[in-house]
Short mmCIF file of C-alpha atoms and ligand atoms in Angstrom, two decimals:
data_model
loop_
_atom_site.label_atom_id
_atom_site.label_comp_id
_atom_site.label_asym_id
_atom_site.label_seq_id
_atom_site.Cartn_x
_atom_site.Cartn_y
_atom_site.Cartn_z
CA UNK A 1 -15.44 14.79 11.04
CA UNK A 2 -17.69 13.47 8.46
CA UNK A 3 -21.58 12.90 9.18
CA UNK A 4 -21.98 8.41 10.10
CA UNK A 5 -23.86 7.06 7.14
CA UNK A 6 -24.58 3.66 5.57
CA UNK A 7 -24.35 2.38 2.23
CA UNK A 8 -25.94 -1.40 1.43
CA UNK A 9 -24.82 -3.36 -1.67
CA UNK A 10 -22.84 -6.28 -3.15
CA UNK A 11 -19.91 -5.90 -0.97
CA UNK A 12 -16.84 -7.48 -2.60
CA UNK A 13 -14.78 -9.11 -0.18
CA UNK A 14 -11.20 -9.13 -1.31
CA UNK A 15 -10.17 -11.15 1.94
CA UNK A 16 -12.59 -13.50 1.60
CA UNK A 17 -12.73 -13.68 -1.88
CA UNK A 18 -16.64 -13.64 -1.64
CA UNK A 19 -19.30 -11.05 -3.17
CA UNK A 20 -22.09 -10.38 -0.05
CA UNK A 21 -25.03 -8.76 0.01
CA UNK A 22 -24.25 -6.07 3.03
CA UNK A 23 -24.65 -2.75 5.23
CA UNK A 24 -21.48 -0.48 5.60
CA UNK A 25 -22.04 1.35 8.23
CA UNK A 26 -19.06 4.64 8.50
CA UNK A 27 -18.77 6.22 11.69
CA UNK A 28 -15.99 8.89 12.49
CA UNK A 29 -14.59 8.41 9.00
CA UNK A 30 -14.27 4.55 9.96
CA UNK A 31 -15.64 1.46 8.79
CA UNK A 32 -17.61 1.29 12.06
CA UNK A 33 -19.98 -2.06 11.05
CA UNK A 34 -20.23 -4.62 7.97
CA UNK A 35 -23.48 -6.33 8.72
CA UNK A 36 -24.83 -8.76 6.24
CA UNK A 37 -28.20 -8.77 4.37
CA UNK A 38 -30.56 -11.10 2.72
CA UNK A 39 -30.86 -8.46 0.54
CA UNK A 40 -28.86 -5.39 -0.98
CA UNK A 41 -29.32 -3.21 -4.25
CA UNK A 42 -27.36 -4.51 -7.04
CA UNK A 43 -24.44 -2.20 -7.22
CA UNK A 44 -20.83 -3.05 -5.90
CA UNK A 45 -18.70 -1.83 -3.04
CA UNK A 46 -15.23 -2.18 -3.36
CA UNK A 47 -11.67 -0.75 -2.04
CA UNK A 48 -10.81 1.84 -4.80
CA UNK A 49 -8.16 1.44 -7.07
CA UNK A 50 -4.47 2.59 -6.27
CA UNK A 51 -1.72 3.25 -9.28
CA UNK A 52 1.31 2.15 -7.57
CA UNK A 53 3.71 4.01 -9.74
CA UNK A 54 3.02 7.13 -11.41
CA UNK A 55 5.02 10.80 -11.46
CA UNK A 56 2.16 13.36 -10.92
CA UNK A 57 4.06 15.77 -13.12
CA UNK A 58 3.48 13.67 -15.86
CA UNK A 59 -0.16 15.11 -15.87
CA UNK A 60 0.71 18.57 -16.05
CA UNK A 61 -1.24 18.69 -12.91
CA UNK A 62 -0.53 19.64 -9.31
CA UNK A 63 -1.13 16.86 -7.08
CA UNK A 64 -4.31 18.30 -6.06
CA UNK A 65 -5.73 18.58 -9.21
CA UNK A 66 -4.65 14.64 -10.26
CA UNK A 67 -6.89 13.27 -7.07
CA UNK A 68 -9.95 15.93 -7.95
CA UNK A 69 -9.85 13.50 -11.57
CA UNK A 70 -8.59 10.51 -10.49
CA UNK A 71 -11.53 10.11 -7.86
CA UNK A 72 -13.75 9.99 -10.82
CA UNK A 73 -12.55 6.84 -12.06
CA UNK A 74 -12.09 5.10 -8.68
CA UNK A 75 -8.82 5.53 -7.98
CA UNK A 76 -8.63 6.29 -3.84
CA UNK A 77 -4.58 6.52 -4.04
CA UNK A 78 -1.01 6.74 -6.11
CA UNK A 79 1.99 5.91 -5.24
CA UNK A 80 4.39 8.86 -6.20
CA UNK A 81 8.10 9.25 -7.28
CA UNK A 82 8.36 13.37 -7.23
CA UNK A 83 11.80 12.86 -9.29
CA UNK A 84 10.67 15.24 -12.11
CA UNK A 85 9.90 18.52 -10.13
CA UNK A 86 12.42 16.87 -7.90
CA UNK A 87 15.18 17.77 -11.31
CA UNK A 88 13.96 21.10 -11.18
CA UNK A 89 14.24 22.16 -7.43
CA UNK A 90 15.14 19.84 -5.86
CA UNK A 91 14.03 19.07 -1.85
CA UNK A 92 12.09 22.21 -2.38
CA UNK A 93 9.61 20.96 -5.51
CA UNK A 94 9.23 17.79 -2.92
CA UNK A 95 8.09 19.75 -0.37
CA UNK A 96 6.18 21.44 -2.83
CA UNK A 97 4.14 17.97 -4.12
CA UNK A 98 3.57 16.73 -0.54
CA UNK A 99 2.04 19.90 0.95
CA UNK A 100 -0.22 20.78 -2.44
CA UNK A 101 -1.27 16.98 -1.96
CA UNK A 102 -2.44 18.05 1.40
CA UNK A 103 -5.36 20.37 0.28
CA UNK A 104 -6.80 17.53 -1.12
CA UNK A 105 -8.05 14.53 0.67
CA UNK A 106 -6.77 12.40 -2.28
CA UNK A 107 -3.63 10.10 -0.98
CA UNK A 108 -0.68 10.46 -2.45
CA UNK A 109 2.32 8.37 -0.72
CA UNK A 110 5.40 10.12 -1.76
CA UNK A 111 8.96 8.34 -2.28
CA UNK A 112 12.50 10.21 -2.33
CA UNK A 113 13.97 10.43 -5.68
CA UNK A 114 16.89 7.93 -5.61
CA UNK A 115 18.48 9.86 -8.92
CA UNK A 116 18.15 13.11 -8.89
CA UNK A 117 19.68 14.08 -11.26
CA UNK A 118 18.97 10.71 -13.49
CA UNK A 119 22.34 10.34 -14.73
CA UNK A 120 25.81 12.33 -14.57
CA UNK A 121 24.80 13.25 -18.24
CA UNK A 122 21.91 15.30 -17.50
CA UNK A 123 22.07 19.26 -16.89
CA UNK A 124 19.33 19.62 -13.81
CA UNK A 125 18.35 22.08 -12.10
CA UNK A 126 19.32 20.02 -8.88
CA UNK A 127 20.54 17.54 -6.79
CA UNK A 128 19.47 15.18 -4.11
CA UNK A 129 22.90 13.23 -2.38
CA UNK A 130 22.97 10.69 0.21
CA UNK A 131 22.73 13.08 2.68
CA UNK A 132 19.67 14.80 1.44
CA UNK A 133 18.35 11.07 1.09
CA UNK A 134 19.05 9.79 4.74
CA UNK A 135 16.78 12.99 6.01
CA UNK A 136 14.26 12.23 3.22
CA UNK A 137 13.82 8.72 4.68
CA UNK A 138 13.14 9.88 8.31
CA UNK A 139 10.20 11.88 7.42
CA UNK A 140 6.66 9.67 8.03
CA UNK A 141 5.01 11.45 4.73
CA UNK A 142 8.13 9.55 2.69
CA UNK A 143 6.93 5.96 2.13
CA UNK A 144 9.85 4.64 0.28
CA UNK A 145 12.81 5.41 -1.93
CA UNK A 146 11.45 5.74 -5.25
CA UNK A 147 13.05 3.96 -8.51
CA UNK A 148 17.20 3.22 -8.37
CA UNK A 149 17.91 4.04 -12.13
CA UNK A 150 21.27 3.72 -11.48
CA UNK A 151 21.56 0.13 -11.40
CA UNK A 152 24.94 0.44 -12.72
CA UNK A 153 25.78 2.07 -9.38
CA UNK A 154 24.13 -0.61 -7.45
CA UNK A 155 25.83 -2.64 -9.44
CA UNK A 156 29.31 -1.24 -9.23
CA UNK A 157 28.52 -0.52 -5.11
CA UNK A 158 28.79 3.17 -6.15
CA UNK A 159 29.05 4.50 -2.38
CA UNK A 160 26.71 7.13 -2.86
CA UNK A 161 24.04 4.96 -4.15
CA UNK A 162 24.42 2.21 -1.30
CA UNK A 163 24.09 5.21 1.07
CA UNK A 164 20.96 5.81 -0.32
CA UNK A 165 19.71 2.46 -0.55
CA UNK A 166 20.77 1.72 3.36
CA UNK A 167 19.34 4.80 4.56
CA UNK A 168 15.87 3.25 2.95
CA UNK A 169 16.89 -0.24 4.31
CA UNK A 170 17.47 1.33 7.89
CA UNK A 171 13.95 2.74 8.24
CA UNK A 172 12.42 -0.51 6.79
CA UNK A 173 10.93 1.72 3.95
CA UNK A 174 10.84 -0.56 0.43
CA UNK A 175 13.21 0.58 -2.61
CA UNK A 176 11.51 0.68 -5.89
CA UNK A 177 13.49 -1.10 -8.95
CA UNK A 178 13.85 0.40 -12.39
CA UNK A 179 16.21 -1.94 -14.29
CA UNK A 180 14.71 -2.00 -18.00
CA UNK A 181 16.31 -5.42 -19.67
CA UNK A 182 18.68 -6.28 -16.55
CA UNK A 183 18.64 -10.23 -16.55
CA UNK A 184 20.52 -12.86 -15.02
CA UNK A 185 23.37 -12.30 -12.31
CA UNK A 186 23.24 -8.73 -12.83
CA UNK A 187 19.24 -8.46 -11.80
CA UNK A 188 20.13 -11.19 -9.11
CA UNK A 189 22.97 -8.35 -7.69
CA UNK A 190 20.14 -5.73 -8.34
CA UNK A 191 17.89 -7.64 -6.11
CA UNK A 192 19.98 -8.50 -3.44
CA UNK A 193 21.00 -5.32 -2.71
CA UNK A 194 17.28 -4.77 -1.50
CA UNK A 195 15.36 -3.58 -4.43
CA UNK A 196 11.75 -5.30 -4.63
CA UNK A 197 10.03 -3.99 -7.43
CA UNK A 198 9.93 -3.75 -11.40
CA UNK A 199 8.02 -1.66 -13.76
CA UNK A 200 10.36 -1.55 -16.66
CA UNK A 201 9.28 -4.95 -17.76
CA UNK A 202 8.94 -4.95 -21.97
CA UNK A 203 8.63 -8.79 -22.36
CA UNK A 204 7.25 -11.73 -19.72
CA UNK A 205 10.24 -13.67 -19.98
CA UNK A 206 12.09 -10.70 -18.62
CA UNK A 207 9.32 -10.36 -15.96
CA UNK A 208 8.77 -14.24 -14.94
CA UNK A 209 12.80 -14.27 -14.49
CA UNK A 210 12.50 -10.73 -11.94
CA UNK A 211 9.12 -12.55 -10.03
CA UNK A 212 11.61 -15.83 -9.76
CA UNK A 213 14.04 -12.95 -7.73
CA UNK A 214 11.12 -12.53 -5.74
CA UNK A 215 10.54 -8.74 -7.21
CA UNK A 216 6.73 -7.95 -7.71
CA UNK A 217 6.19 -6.83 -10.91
CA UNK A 218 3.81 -3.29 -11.54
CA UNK A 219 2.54 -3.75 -15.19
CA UNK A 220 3.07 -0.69 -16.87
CA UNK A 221 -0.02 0.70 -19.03
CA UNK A 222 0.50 4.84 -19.17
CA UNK A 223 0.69 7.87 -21.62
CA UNK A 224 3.91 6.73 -22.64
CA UNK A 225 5.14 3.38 -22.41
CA UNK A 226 2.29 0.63 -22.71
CA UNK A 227 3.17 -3.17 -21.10
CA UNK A 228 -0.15 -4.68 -20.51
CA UNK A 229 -0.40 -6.93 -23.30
CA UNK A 230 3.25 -8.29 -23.10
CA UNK A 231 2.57 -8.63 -19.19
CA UNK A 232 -0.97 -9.41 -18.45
CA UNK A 233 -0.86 -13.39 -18.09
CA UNK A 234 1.14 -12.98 -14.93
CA UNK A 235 -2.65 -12.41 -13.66
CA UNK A 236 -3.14 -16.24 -14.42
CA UNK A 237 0.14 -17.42 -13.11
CA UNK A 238 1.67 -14.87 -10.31
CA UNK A 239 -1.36 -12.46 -9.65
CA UNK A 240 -0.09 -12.11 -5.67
CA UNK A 241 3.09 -10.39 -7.39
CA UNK A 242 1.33 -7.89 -9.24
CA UNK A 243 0.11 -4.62 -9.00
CA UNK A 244 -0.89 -1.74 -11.76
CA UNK A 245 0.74 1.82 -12.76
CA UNK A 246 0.34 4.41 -15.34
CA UNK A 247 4.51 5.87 -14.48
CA UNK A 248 3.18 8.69 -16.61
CA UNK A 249 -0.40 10.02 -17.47
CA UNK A 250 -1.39 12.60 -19.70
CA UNK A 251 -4.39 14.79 -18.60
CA UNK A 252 -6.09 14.30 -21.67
CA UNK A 253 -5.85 10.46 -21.19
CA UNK A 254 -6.58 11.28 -17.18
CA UNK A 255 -10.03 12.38 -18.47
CA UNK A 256 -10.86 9.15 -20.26
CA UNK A 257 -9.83 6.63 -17.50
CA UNK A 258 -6.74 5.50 -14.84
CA UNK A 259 -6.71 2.14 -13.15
CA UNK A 260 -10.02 1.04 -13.66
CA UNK A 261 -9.24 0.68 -17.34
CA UNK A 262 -6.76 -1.58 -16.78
CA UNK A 263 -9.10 -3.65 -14.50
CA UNK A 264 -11.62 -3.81 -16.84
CA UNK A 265 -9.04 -5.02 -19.90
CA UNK A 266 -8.07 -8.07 -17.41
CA UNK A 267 -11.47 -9.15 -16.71
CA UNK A 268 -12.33 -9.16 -19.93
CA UNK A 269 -9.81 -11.29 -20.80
CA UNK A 270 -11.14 -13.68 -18.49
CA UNK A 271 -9.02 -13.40 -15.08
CA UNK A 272 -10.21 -13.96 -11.76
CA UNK A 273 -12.33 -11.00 -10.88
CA UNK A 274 -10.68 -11.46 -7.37
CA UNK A 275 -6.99 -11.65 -8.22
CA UNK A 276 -7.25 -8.84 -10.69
CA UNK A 277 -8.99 -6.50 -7.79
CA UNK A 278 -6.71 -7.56 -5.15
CA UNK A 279 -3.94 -6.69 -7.35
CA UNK A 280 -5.41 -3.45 -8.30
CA UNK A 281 -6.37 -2.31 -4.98
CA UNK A 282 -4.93 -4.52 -2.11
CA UNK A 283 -1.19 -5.56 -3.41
CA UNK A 284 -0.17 -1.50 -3.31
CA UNK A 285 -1.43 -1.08 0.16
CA UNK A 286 0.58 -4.33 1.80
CA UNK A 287 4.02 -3.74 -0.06
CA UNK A 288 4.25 0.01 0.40
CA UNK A 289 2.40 -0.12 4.07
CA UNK A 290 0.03 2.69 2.67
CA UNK A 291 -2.41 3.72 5.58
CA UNK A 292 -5.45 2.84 3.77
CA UNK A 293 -8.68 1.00 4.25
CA UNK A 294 -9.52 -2.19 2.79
CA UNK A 295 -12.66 -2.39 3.90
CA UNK A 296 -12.62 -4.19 6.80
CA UNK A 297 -13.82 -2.97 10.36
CA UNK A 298 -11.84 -0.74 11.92
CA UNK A 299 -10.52 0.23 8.69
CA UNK A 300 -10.60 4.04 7.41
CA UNK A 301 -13.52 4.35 5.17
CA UNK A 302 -12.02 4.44 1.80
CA UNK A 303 -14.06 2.91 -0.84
CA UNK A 304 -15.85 3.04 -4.18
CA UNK A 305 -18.88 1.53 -5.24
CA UNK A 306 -20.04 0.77 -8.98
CA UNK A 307 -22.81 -0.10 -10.80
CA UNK A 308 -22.29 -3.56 -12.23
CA UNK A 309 -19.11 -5.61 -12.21
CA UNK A 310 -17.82 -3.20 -15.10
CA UNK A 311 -16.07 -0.68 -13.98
CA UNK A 312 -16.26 1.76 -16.78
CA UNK A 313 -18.01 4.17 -15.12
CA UNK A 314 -17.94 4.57 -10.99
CA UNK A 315 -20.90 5.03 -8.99
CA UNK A 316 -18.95 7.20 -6.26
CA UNK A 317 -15.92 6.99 -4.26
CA UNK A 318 -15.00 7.77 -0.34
CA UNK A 319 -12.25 8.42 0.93
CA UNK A 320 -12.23 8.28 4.86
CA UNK A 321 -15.80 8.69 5.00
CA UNK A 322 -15.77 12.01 2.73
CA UNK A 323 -18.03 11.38 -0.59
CA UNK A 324 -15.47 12.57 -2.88
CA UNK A 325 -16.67 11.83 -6.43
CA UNK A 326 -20.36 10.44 -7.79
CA UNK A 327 -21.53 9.46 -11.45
CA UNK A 328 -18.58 10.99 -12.94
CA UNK A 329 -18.54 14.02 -11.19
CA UNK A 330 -15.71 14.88 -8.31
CA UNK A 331 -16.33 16.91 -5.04
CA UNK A 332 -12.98 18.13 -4.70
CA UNK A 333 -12.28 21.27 -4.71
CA UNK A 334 -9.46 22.61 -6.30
CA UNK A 335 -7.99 25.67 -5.10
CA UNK A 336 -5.32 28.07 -5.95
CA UNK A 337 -2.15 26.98 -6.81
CA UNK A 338 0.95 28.33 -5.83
CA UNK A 339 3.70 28.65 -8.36
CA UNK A 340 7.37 26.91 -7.68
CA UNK A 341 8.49 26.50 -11.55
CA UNK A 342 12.24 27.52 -12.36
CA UNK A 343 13.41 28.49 -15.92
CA UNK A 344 16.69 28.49 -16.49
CA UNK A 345 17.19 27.78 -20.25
CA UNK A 346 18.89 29.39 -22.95
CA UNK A 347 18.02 29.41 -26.39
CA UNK A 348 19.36 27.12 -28.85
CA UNK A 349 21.35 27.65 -32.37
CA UNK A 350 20.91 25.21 -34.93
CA UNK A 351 24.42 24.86 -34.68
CA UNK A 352 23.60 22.92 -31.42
CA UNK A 353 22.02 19.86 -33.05
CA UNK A 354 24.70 19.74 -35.64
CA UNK A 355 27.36 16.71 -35.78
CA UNK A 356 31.00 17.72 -36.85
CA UNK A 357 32.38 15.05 -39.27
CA UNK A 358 35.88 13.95 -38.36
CA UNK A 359 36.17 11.17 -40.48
CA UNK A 360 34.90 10.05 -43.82
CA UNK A 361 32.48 7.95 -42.07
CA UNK A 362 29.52 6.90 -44.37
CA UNK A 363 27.16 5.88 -41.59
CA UNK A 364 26.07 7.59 -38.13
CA UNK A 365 24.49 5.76 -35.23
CA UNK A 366 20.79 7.08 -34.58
CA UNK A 367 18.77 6.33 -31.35
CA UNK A 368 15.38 4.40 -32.71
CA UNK A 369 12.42 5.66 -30.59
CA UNK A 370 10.03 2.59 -29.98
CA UNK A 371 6.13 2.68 -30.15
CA UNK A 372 4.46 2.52 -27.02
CA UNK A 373 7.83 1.85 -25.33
CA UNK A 374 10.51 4.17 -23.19
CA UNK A 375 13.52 2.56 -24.31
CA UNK A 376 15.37 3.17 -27.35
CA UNK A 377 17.69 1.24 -29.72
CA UNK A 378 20.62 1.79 -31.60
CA UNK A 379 20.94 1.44 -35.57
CA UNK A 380 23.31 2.98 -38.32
CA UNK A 381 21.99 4.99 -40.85
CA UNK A 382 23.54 6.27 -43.97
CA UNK A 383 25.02 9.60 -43.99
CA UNK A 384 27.19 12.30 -46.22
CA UNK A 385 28.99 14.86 -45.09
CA UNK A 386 27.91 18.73 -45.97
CA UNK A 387 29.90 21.34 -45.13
CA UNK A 388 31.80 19.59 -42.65
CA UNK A 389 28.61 18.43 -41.22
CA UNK A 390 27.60 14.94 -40.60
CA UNK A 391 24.00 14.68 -42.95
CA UNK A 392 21.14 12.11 -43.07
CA UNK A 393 20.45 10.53 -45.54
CA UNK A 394 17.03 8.70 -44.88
CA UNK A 395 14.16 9.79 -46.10
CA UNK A 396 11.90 11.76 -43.73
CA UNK A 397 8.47 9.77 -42.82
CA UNK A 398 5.71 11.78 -44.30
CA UNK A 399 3.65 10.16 -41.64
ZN1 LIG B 401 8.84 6.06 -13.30
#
């Protein structure tokens, strides 16, 4: 239990949707008081900032060692889809994720990989069925089922999928979407099947149409794919629908800045200070029922406070009363990490990547990687055959 202390400042009051001058008093790692001032020093207290959609493995980082950044930047929680370790081995790399994530007092809420592995295409190192799903769903450390990829199969009432998706439904846990492009009566079938979320949203027609379904949309802003500038006017129109995620995060981007970037990039564009917050902080916390504090009494003490309304740089962050991170430097302490990884490759002959021609065909179909995006598109590109070999015949970028 963690020493009571008080902290006086602006406090912004994302219920309210006023900015006080106050005294936070934290007792037993609670908000125990909120008593207001004439006046308070000029810096901010806040909820911290949650990324409602991000694979931890993506960092290179154990879960641990994500939160002992993260804090820096304000961010008090993620919402996690362990589907990548979850490829590798399975129920075991889940267990893995939630017990690292333990030694930390960084949150992450865990989901249970809906498509593991992603397709029927892909040689894993594992598999998670229906089965394994149902049990998944039971535990209290799972807090949803994490993104249905196969929306074919939800589509197509693949019986293994709706197993999944009612073993979610049955414990009243929410089912993230992933359904890049999926419009019309196929997204309506994708929705009503009980899938309430979005973050493969490339364009804001395709978004307004999945917020009409009643989906909330997470705009996407990570290592990999980048959305926020084809998304971020929902703030103005829908901001009750929104919430932020990175879906992947490099650690050398980590070090720069998480959630609070994105914040910062919607105020400055002129949004309500108070709809972009709530979304950043609040929306997370109500959809996936995270345990968290939101600053009212009662409430765990997780909170940050910052210098100025910018929130480049964070003054320090609690979580449940525990100083975690101050002036860009983090208390937590990361410890030794166990090793889980499991290798199981062979190596590859050129003759692997090779295409065999079997007809005079002048023209092959390539897959056109996107900037800044995670899906591809087809094109045809001329070719000549070498050898027996399919060969390119476009001209190598010299970048
Ligand atoms: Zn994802």
């Amino acid at each position: 239990m963690n020493q009571p202390f008080e902290v006086s400042g602006q406090l912004i009051d994302l219920c309210s949707r006023t900015i006080k001058a106050a005294k936070i008093s934290v007792l037993h790692n609670r908000i125990h008081a909120i008593t207001e001032l004439d006046h308070a020093p000029n810096n901010y207290i806040l909820p911290g900032f949650i990324d409602a959609h991000i694979h931890i493995e993506s960092s290179m980082l154990t879960p641990s060692s994500f939160g002992a950044i993260a804090v820096k930047h304000g961010t008090v929680a993620t919402v996690s889809d362990p589907h990548e370790i979850a490829n590798v081995c399975g129920i075991e790399g889940v267990d893995y994720m939630i017990e690292n994530s333990r030694q930390s007092p960084f949150n992450i809420f865990f989901g249970a990989p809906s498509c593991v592995p992603a397709t029927a295409f892909e040689t894993a190192g594992a598999c998670i069925d229906a089965k394994d799903i149902e049990q998944l769903m039971q535990r209290p450390e799972i807090f949803y089922l994490t993104e249905m990829m196969n929306y074919p199969g939800v589509l197509h009432k693949d019986p293994e999928v709706i197993r999944k998706i009612a073993a979610a439904r049955k414990q009243k846990k929410p089912i993230d979407g992933h359904a890049p492009g999926l419009r019309g009566a196929m997204a309506e079938a994708y929705v009503n099947a009980g899938i309430s979320t979005d973050h493969e949203c490339t364009t804001l027609d395709e978004a307004l149409e999945k917020i009409n379904l009643g989906m909330k949309i997470l705009i996407r802003e990570g290592s990999a794919a980048k959305n926020f500038n084809a998304l971020h006017s929902l703030m103005a129109s829908h901001p009750e629908m929104l919430m932020f995620c990175s879906d992947d995060k490099h650690p050398d981007e980590l070090i720069q800045g998480h959630i609070n970037e994105l914040v910062q990039r919607a105020i400055d564009l002129g949004y309500n200070i108070y709809d972009v917050l709530i979304a950043a902080c609040i929306n997370p916390i109500k959809h996936y029922q995270l345990p968290m504090g939101m600053l009212s009494v009662g409430d765990p003490a997780d909170f940050i406070i910052t210098n100025d309304l910018s929130f480049h740089s964070i003054k320090a962050t609690y979580l449940k009363g525990q100083q975690v991170a101050a002036n860009g430097h983090s208390y937590i302490d990361i410890t030794t990490q166990q090793i889980i990884n499991n290798f199981k490759a062979q190596p590859y002959q050129i003759t692997d990547f090779t295409i065999e021609a079997h007809t005079t065909t002048k023209q092959i179909r390539v897959i056109e990687a996107l900037e800044g995006q995670l899906i591809t598109q087809s094109s045809l590109h001329d070719a000549h055959i070498q050898n027996g070999y399919i060969e390119s015949d476009s001209v190598d970028d010299p970048l």
